[in-house]
PDB file of C-alpha atoms in Angstrom:
ATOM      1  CA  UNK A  13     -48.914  19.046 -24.676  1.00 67.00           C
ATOM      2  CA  UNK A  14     -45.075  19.018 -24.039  1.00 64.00           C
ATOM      3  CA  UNK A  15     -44.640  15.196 -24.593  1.00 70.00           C
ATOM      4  CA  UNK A  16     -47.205  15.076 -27.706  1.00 70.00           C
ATOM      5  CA  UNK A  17     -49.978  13.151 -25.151  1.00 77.00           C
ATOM      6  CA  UNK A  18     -53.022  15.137 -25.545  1.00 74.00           C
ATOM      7  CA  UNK A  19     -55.730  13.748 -28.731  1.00 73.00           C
ATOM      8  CA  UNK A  20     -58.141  16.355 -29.624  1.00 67.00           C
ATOM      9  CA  UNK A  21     -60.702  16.176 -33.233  1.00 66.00           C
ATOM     10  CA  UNK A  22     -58.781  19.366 -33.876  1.00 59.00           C
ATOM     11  CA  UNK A  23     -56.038  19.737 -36.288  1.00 59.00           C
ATOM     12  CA  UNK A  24     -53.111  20.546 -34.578  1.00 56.00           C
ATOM     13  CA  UNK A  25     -50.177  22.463 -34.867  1.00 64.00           C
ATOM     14  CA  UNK A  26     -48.007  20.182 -37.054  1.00 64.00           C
ATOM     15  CA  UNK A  27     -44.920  23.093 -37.056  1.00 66.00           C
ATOM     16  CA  UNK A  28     -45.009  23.126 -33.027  1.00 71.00           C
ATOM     17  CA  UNK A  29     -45.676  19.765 -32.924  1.00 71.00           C
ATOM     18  CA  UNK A  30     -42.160  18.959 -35.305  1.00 72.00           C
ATOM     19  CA  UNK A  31     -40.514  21.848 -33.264  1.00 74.00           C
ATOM     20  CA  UNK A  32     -41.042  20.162 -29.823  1.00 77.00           C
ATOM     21  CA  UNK A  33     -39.902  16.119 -31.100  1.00 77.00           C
ATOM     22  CA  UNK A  34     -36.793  18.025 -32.526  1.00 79.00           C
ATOM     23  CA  UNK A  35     -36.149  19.680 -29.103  1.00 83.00           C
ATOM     24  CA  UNK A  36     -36.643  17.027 -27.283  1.00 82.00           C
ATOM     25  CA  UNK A  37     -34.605  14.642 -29.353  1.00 80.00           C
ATOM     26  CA  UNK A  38     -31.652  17.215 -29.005  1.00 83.00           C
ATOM     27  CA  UNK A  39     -31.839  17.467 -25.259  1.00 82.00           C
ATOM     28  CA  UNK A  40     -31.438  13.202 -25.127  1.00 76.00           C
ATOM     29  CA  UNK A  41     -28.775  13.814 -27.669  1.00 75.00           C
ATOM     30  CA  UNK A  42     -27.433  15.986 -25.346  1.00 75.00           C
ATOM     31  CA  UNK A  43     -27.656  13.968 -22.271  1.00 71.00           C
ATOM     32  CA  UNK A  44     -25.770  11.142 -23.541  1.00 66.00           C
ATOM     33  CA  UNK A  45     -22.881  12.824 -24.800  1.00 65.00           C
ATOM     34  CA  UNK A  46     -22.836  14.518 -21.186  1.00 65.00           C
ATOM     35  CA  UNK A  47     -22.558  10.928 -20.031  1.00 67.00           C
ATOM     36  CA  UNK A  48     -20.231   9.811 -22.001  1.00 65.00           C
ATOM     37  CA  UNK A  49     -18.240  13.102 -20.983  1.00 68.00           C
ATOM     38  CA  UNK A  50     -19.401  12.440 -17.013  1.00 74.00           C
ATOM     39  CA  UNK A  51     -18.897   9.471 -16.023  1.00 79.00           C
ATOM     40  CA  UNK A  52     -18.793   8.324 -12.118  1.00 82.00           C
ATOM     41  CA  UNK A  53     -17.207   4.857 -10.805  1.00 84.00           C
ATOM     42  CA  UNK A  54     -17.696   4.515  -7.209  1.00 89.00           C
ATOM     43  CA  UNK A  55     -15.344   2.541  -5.930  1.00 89.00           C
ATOM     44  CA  UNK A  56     -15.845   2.257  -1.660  1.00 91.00           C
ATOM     45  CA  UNK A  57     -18.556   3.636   1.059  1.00 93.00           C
ATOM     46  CA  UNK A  58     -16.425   5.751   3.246  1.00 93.00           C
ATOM     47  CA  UNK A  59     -19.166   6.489   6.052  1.00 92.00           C
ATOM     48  CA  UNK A  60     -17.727   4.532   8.539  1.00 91.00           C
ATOM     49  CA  UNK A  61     -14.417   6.079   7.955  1.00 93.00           C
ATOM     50  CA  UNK A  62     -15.734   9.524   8.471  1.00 92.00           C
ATOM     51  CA  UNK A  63     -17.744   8.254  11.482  1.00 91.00           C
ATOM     52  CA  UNK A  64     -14.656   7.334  12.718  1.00 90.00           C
ATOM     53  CA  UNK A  65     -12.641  10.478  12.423  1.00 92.00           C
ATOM     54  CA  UNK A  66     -14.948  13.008  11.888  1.00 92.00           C
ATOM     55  CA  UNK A  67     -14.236  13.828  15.718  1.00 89.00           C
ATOM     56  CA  UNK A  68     -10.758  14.697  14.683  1.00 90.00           C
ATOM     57  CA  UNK A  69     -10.859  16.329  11.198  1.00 90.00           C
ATOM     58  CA  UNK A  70     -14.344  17.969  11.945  1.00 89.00           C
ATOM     59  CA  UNK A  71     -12.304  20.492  14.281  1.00 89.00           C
ATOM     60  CA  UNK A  72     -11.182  22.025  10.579  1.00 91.00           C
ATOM     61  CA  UNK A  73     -14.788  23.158  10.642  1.00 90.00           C
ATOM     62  CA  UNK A  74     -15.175  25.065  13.553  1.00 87.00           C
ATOM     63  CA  UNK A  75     -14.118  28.597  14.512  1.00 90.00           C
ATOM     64  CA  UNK A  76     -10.284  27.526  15.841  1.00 91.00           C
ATOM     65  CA  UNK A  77     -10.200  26.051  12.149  1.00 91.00           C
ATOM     66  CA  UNK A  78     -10.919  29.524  10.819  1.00 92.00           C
ATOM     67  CA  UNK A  79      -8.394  31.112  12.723  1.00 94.00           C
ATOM     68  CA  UNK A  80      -5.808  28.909  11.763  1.00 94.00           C
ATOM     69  CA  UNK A  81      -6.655  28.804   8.241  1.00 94.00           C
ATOM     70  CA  UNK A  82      -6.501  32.567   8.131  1.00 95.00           C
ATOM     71  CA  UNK A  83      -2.834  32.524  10.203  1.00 95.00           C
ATOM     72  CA  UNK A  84      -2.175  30.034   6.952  1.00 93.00           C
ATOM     73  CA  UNK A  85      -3.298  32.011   4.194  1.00 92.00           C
ATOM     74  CA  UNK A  86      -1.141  34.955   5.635  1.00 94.00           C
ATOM     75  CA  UNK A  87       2.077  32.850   6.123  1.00 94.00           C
ATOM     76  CA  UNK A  88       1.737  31.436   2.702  1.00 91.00           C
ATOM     77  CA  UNK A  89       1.292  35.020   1.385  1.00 91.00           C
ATOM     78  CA  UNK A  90       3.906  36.495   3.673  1.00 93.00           C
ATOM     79  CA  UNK A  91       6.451  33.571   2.272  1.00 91.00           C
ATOM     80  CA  UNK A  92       6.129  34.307  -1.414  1.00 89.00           C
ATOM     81  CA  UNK A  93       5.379  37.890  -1.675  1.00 88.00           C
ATOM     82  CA  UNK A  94       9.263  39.187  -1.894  1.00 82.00           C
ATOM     83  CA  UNK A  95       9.663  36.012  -4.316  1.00 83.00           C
ATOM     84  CA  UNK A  96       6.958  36.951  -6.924  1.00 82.00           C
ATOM     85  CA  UNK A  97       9.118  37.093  -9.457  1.00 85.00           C
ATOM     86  CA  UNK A  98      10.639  33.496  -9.318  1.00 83.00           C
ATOM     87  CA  UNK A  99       7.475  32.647  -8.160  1.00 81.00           C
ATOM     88  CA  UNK A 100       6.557  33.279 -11.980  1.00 83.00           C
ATOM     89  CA  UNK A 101       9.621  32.016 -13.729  1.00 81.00           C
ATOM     90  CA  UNK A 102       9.007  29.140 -12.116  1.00 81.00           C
ATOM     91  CA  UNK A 103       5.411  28.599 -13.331  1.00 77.00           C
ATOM     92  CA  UNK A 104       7.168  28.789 -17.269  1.00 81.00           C
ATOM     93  CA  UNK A 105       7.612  25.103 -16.738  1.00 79.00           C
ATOM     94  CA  UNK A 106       4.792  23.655 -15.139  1.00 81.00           C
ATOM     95  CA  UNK A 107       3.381  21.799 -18.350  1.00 81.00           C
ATOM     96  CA  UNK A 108       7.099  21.082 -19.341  1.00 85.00           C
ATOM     97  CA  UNK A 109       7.381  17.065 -19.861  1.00 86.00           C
ATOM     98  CA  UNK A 110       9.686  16.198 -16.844  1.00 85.00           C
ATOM     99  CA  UNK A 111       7.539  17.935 -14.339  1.00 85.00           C
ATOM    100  CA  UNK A 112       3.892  16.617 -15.504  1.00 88.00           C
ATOM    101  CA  UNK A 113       4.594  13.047 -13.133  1.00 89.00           C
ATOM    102  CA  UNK A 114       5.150  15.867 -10.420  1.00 89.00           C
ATOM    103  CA  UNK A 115       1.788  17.806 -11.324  1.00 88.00           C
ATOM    104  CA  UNK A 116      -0.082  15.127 -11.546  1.00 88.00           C
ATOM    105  CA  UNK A 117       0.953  14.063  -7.886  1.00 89.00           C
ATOM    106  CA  UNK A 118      -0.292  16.923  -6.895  1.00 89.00           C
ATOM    107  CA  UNK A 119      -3.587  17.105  -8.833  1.00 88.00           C
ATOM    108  CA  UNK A 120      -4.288  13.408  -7.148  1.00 88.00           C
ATOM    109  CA  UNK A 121      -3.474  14.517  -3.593  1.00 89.00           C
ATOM    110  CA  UNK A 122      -5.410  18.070  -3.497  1.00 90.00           C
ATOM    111  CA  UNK A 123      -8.364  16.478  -5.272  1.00 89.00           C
ATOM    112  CA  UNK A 124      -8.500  13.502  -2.767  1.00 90.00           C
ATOM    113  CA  UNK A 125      -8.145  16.104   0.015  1.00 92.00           C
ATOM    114  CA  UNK A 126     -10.569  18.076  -1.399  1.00 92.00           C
ATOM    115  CA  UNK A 127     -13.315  15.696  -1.645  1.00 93.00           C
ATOM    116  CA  UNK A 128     -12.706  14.381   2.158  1.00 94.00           C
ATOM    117  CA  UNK A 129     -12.986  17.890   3.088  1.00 94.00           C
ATOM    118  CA  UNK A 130     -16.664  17.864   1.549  1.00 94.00           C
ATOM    119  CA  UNK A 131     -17.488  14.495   3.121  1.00 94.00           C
ATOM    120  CA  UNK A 132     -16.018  15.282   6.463  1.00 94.00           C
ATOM    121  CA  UNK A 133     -18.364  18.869   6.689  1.00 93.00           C
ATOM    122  CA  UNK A 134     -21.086  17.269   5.375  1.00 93.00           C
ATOM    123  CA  UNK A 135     -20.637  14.638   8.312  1.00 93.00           C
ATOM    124  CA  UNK A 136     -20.235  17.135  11.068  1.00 92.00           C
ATOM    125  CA  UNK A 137     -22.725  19.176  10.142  1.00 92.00           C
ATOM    126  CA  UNK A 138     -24.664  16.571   9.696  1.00 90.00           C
ATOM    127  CA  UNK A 139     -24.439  15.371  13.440  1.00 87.00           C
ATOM    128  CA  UNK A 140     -24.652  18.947  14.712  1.00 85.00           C
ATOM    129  CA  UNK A 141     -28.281  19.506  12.785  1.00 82.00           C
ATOM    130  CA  UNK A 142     -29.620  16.333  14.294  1.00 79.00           C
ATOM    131  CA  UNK A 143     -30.270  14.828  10.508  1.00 71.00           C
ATOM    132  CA  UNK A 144     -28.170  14.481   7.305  1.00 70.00           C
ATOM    133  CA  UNK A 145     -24.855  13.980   6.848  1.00 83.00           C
ATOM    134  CA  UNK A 146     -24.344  10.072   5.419  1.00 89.00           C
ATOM    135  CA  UNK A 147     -21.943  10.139   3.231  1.00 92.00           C
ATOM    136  CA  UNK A 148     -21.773   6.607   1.139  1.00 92.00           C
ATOM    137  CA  UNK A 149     -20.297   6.867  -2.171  1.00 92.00           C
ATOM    138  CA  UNK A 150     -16.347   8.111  -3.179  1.00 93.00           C
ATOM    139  CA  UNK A 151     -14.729   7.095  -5.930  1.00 92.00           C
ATOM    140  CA  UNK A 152     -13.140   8.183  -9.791  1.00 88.00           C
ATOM    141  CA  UNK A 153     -15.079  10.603 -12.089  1.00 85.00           C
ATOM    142  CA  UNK A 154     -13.758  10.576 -15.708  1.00 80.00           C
ATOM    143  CA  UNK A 155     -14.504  14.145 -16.977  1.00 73.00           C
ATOM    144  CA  UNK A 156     -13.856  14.796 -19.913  1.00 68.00           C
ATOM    145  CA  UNK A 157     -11.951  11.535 -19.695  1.00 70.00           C
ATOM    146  CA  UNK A 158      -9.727  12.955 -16.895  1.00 76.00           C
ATOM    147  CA  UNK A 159      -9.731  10.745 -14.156  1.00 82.00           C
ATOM    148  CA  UNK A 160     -10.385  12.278 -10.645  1.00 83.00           C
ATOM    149  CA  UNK A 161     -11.949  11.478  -7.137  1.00 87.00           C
ATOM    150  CA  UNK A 162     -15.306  12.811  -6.426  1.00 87.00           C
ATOM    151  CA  UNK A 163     -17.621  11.931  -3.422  1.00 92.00           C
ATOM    152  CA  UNK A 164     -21.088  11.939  -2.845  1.00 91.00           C
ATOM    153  CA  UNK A 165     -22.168  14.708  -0.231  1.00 90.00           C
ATOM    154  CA  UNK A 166     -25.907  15.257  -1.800  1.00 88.00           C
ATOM    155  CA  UNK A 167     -27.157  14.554   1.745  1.00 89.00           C
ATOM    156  CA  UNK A 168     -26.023  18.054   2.824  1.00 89.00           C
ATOM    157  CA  UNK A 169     -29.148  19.025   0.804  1.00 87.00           C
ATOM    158  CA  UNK A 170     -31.291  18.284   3.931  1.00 87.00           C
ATOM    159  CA  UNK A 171     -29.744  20.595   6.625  1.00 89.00           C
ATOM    160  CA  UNK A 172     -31.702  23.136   7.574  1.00 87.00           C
ATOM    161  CA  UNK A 173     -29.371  26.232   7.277  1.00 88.00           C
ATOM    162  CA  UNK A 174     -28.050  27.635   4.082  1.00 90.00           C
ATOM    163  CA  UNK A 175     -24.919  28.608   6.301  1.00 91.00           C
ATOM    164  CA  UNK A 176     -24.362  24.748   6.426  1.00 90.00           C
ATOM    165  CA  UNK A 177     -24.808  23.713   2.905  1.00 91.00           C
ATOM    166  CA  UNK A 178     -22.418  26.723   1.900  1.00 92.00           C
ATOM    167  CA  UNK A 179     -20.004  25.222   4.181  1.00 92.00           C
ATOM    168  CA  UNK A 180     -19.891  22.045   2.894  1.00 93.00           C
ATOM    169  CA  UNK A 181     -20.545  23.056  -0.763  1.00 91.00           C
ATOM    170  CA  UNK A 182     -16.973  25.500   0.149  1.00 91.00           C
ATOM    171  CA  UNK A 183     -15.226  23.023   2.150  1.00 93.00           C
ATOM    172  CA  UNK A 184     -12.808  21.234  -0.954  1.00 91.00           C
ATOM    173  CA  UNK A 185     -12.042  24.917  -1.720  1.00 91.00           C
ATOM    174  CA  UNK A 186     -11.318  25.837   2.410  1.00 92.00           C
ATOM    175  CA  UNK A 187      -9.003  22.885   2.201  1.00 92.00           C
ATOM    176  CA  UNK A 188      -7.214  23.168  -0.745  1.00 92.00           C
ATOM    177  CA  UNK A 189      -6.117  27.063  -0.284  1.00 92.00           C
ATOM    178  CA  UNK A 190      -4.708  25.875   3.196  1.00 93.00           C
ATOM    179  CA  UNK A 191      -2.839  23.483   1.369  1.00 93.00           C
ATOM    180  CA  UNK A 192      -1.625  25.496  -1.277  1.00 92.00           C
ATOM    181  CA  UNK A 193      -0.738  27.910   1.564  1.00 93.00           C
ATOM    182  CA  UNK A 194       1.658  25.561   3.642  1.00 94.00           C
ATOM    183  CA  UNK A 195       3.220  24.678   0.051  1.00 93.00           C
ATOM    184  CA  UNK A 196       4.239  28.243  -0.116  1.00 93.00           C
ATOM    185  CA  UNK A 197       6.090  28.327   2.905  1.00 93.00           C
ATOM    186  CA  UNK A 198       8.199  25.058   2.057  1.00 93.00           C
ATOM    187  CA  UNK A 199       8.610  26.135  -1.221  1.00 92.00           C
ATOM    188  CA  UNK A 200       9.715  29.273   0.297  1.00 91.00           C
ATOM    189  CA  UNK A 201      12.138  27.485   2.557  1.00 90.00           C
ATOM    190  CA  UNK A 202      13.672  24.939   0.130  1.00 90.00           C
ATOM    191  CA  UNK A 203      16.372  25.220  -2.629  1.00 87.00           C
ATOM    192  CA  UNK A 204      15.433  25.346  -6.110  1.00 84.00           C
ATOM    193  CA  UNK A 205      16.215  21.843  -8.027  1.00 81.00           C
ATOM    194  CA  UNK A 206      15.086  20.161  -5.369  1.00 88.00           C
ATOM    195  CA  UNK A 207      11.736  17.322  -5.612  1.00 88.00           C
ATOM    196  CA  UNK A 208      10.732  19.233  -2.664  1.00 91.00           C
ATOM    197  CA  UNK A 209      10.484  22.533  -3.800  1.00 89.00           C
ATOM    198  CA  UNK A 210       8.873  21.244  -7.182  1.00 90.00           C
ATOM    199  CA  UNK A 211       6.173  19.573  -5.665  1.00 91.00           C
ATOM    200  CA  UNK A 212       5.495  22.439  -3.841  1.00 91.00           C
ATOM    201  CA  UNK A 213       5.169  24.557  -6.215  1.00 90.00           C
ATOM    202  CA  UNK A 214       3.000  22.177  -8.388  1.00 91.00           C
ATOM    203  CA  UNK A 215       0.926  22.311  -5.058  1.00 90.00           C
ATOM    204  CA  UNK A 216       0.893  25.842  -5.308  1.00 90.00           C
ATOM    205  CA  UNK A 217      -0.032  26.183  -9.077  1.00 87.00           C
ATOM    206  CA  UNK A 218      -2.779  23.169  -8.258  1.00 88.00           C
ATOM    207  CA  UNK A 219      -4.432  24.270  -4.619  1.00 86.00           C
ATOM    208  CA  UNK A 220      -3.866  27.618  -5.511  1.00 76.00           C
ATOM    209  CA  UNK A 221      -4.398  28.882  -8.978  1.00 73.00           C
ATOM    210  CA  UNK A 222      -6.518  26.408 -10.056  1.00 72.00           C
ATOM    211  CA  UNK A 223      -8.819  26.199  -6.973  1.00 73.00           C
ATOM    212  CA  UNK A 224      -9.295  30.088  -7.427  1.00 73.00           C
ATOM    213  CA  UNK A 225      -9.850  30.135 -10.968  1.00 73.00           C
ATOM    214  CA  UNK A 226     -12.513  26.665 -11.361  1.00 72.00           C
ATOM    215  CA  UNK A 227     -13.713  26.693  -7.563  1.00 71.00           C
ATOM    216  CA  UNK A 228     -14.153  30.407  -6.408  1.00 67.00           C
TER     217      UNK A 228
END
């Protein structure tokens, strides 16, 4: 009845039947502005580098990860909480001209680090469930015409525990807060003016505020 395929000797409901082609029309109109909007390029298969690591950077995952993250989070918060304030007049020039090469840095290496962190928890967990875990696609998404990385980690759909697939869905997020965290402390610890402390604050503004406000 949906897609206008049942014939019947009965007059039917011309209005519904108008209603439902006009729906249906909108939705495809939809749908191909959303791809023109959304649009993936994979670029490499990185399963084979993640096979080959995952050993290493899987150990994020684990409880001793947790822990350190936490001891992170607090250093990073500890480092900029009697510096609020030029924390903030800082941020007044974050979309300024001269420091959008240096935000844009940092955009590409948080969102790079983010997706591994997805691919690499997907991997691990993966192994650990007995099932799952391939990761085979990684490359630029234009959304919105923005270029940035994304990765393929649909396969986490098929472990078993919810616990998992919240870990991997949270895993860019996990990452990027420890990184915005250990940008903190250097920008804490570096003179202002310097391409150090700028990119470390960018990193803050990007792993930080961003991640918080899109990802959380």
């Amino acid at each position: 009845y949906t897609s206008n395929l049942l014939h019947s000797e009965l007059e039917g409901d011309v209005e519904s039947l108008f209603g439902r082609y006009s729906k249906r029309r909108m939705r495809e109109v939809r749908g191909y502005m959303m791809n023109l909007l959304f649009v993936r390029i994979p670029l490499l298969d990185p399963d084979a580098f993640l096979d080959r690591w995952v050993g290493l950077a899987g150990r994020i995952f684990g409880m001793g990860g947790l822990v350190f993250w936490v001891l992170l989070v607090i250093g990073g918060l500890w480092s900029i909480s009697g510096r609020l304030g030029d924390l903030f007049d800082q941020g007044q020039g974050v979309l300024d001209h001269s420091n959008l090469p240096l935000l844009y840095a940092s955009f590409v290496i948080c969102k790079i680090l983010h997706e591994y962190a997805h691919a690499f928890a997907c991997k691990k967990l993966g192994r650990q469930a007995g099932g799952g875990g391939e990761v085979h696609q990684m490359g630029i998404m234009l959304l919105v015409f923005m270029p940035m990385p994304y990765v393929d980690a649909s396969s986490s759909w098929v472990l078993p525990s919810k616990w998992q697939r919240a870990v991997v869905g949270a895993a860019g997020m996990f990452v990027e807060t420890a990184l915005g965290a250990l940008a903190a402390i250097v920008w804490a610890h570096t003179a202002a003016g310097t391409t150090v402390n700028a990119l470390a604050y960018n990193m803050i503004f990007i792993a930080g505020v961003t991640t918080l406000v899109f990802n959380a």
